[in-house]
Amino acid sequence: MGERIGIIAGSGAFVSRILLELKQKGVACVVVGVDGETAPELESQVSAFRWVKPGELGKAISFLKEESIQEVLMLGKLRPALLFNR
């Protein structure tokens, strides 16, 4: 198995550009998409993908562990109100 990295993806074009660059370098991306923030088209561009709702950090961590991910990046914008509102 080659190099793999976990990514928690927010919104914005930056996310797609970095995913493309990593893919070109042979890095497999395992992505956690945040409902209401992450662009749906990212789901088809990566090795593995899981949607989570804001506040479901445990679900995101479990998915990344299932995928044997050791390193995680946070890319893109996440609205603070989305993260801190109940």
Coordinates of N, CA and C in Angstrom, one line a residue:
M1 N 0.8 -1.2 0.0 CA 0.0 0.0 0.0 C 0.9 1.2 0.0
G2 N 0.5 2.3 -0.8 CA 1.3 3.5 -0.9 C 0.9 4.4 0.2
E3 N 1.4 5.6 0.1 CA 1.2 6.7 1.1 C -0.3 7.0 1.1
R4 N -0.8 7.2 2.3 CA -2.2 7.6 2.5 C -2.3 8.7 3.6
I5 N -3.3 9.6 3.4 CA -3.4 10.7 4.3 C -4.9 10.9 4.5
G6 N -5.3 11.3 5.7 CA -6.7 11.7 6.0 C -6.9 13.2 5.9
I7 N -8.0 13.5 5.4 CA -8.3 15.0 5.2 C -9.7 15.2 5.7
I8 N -9.9 16.2 6.6 CA -11.1 16.8 7.0 C -11.4 18.0 6.1
A9 N -12.4 17.8 5.2 CA -12.6 18.8 4.1 C -13.7 19.8 4.4
G10 N -13.3 21.1 4.3 CA -14.3 22.1 4.4 C -14.7 22.6 3.0
S11 N -15.0 23.8 2.9 CA -15.5 24.4 1.6 C -14.4 25.1 0.9
G12 N -14.6 25.4 -0.4 CA -13.6 26.2 -1.2 C -12.8 25.4 -2.2
A13 N -12.4 26.1 -3.2 CA -11.6 25.5 -4.4 C -10.3 25.0 -3.9
F14 N -9.7 25.5 -2.8 CA -8.4 25.1 -2.3 C -8.4 23.6 -2.1
V15 N -9.5 23.0 -1.5 CA -9.6 21.6 -1.2 C -9.4 20.8 -2.5
S16 N -10.1 21.1 -3.5 CA -10.0 20.3 -4.8 C -8.6 20.4 -5.3
R17 N -8.0 21.6 -5.3 CA -6.6 21.7 -5.8 C -5.6 20.9 -5.1
I18 N -5.7 20.9 -3.7 CA -4.8 20.1 -3.0 C -5.0 18.6 -3.2
L19 N -6.3 18.1 -3.2 CA -6.6 16.7 -3.5 C -6.0 16.3 -4.9
L20 N -6.1 17.1 -5.9 CA -5.6 16.8 -7.2 C -4.1 16.7 -7.1
E21 N -3.4 17.7 -6.5 CA -2.0 17.6 -6.3 C -1.5 16.4 -5.6
L22 N -2.2 16.0 -4.5 CA -1.8 14.8 -3.8 C -2.0 13.6 -4.6
K23 N -3.1 13.5 -5.4 CA -3.3 12.4 -6.3 C -2.2 12.2 -7.3
Q24 N -1.8 13.4 -7.9 CA -0.7 13.4 -8.9 C 0.6 12.9 -8.3
K25 N 0.8 13.1 -7.0 CA 2.0 12.6 -6.4 C 1.9 11.2 -5.8
G26 N 0.7 10.5 -6.1 CA 0.5 9.1 -5.7 C 0.1 8.9 -4.3
V27 N -0.4 10.0 -3.7 CA -0.9 9.9 -2.3 C -2.4 9.6 -2.3
A28 N -2.8 8.5 -1.6 CA -4.3 8.2 -1.6 C -4.9 9.1 -0.5
C29 N -6.0 9.7 -0.8 CA -6.7 10.6 0.2 C -7.9 9.9 0.7
V30 N -8.0 9.9 2.0 CA -9.2 9.4 2.8 C -9.9 10.7 3.4
V31 N -11.1 11.0 2.9 CA -11.7 12.3 3.2 C -12.9 12.1 4.1
V32 N -13.0 13.0 5.1 CA -14.2 13.2 5.9 C -14.8 14.5 5.4
G33 N -16.0 14.4 4.9 CA -16.8 15.6 4.4 C -17.7 16.0 5.5
V34 N -17.8 17.3 5.7 CA -18.7 17.9 6.7 C -20.0 18.4 6.0
D35 N -21.1 17.8 6.4 CA -22.4 18.1 5.8 C -22.6 19.6 5.9
G36 N -23.0 20.2 4.8 CA -23.2 21.6 4.7 C -22.0 22.5 4.4
E37 N -20.9 21.9 4.3 CA -19.6 22.6 4.0 C -18.9 22.0 2.8
T38 N -18.7 20.7 2.8 CA -17.9 20.0 1.8 C -18.6 19.9 0.4
A39 N -17.9 20.2 -0.7 CA -18.5 20.0 -2.0 C -18.8 18.5 -2.3
P40 N -20.0 18.2 -2.7 CA -20.4 16.7 -2.9 C -19.5 16.1 -4.0
E41 N -19.0 16.8 -4.9 CA -18.2 16.2 -6.0 C -16.9 15.6 -5.5
L42 N -16.4 16.0 -4.3 CA -15.2 15.5 -3.8 C -15.3 14.0 -3.5
E43 N -16.5 13.5 -3.2 CA -16.7 12.1 -2.9 C -16.2 11.2 -4.0
S44 N -16.3 11.6 -5.2 CA -15.9 10.7 -6.3 C -14.4 10.9 -6.7
Q45 N -13.7 11.8 -6.1 CA -12.3 12.1 -6.4 C -11.3 11.5 -5.5
V46 N -11.7 10.7 -4.5 CA -10.8 10.2 -3.4 C -10.9 8.7 -3.2
S47 N -10.0 8.2 -2.5 CA -9.9 6.7 -2.3 C -11.0 6.2 -1.4
A48 N -11.4 7.0 -0.3 CA -12.4 6.7 0.6 C -13.0 8.0 1.1
F49 N -14.3 8.0 1.4 CA -15.0 9.2 1.8 C -16.1 8.8 2.8
R50 N -16.3 9.7 3.8 CA -17.4 9.5 4.7 C -18.0 10.9 5.1
W51 N -19.3 11.0 5.0 CA -20.0 12.2 5.4 C -20.2 12.2 6.9
V52 N -20.0 13.4 7.6 CA -20.3 13.5 9.0 C -21.1 14.8 9.1
K53 N -21.9 14.9 10.1 CA -22.6 16.1 10.5 C -21.7 16.9 11.4
P54 N -21.9 18.3 11.5 CA -21.1 19.0 12.4 C -21.3 18.5 13.8
G55 N -20.2 18.4 14.6 CA -20.2 17.9 15.9 C -20.0 16.4 16.0
E56 N -19.9 15.6 14.9 CA -19.7 14.2 14.9 C -18.2 13.8 14.8
L57 N -17.4 14.5 15.7 CA -16.0 14.2 15.6 C -15.7 12.8 15.9
G58 N -16.4 12.1 16.8 CA -16.1 10.7 17.1 C -16.3 9.8 15.9
K59 N -17.3 10.1 15.1 CA -17.6 9.4 13.8 C -16.5 9.6 12.8
A60 N -16.0 10.8 12.8 CA -14.8 11.1 11.8 C -13.6 10.3 12.3
I61 N -13.3 10.4 13.6 CA -12.1 9.7 14.1 C -12.2 8.2 13.9
S62 N -13.4 7.6 14.1 CA -13.6 6.2 13.9 C -13.3 5.8 12.5
F63 N -13.9 6.6 11.5 CA -13.6 6.3 10.1 C -12.2 6.3 9.8
L64 N -11.5 7.4 10.2 CA -10.0 7.5 9.9 C -9.2 6.3 10.5
K65 N -9.6 5.9 11.7 CA -9.0 4.7 12.3 C -9.2 3.5 11.5
E66 N -10.5 3.3 11.1 CA -10.8 2.1 10.3 C -10.0 2.0 9.0
E67 N -9.7 3.2 8.5 CA -8.9 3.3 7.2 C -7.4 3.3 7.5
S68 N -7.0 3.1 8.8 CA -5.6 3.1 9.2 C -4.8 4.4 8.9
I69 N -5.5 5.5 9.1 CA -4.8 6.8 8.8 C -4.1 7.2 10.0
Q70 N -2.8 7.7 9.8 CA -1.9 8.1 10.8 C -1.8 9.7 10.8
E71 N -2.0 10.3 9.7 CA -1.8 11.7 9.6 C -3.1 12.3 9.0
V72 N -3.5 13.5 9.5 CA -4.8 14.1 9.1 C -4.5 15.6 8.9
L73 N -5.0 16.1 7.7 CA -5.0 17.5 7.4 C -6.4 18.1 7.5
M74 N -6.6 19.3 7.9 CA -7.8 20.0 7.7 C -7.7 21.0 6.6
L75 N -8.5 20.9 5.6 CA -8.4 21.8 4.4 C -9.7 22.5 4.2
G76 N -9.7 23.8 3.8 CA -10.9 24.5 3.4 C -11.5 25.2 4.6
K77 N -12.6 25.9 4.3 CA -13.3 26.7 5.3 C -14.4 25.9 6.0
L78 N -14.4 26.1 7.3 CA -15.6 25.6 8.1 C -16.1 26.8 8.9
R79 N -17.4 27.1 8.7 CA -18.0 28.2 9.4 C -18.0 28.0 10.9
P80 N -17.5 28.9 11.7 CA -17.5 28.7 13.2 C -18.9 28.5 13.7
A81 N -19.9 29.1 13.2 CA -21.3 29.0 13.7 C -21.7 27.5 13.5
L82 N -21.3 26.9 12.4 CA -21.6 25.5 12.1 C -21.0 24.6 13.2
L83 N -19.9 24.9 13.6 CA -19.2 24.1 14.6 C -19.6 24.3 16.0
F84 N -20.0 25.5 16.4 CA -20.3 25.8 17.8 C -21.8 26.0 18.1
N85 N -22.6 26.0 17.1 CA -24.1 26.1 17.4 C -24.6 24.7 17.8
R86 N -25.5 24.7 18.7 CA -26.1 23.4 19.1 C -27.3 23.0 18.3

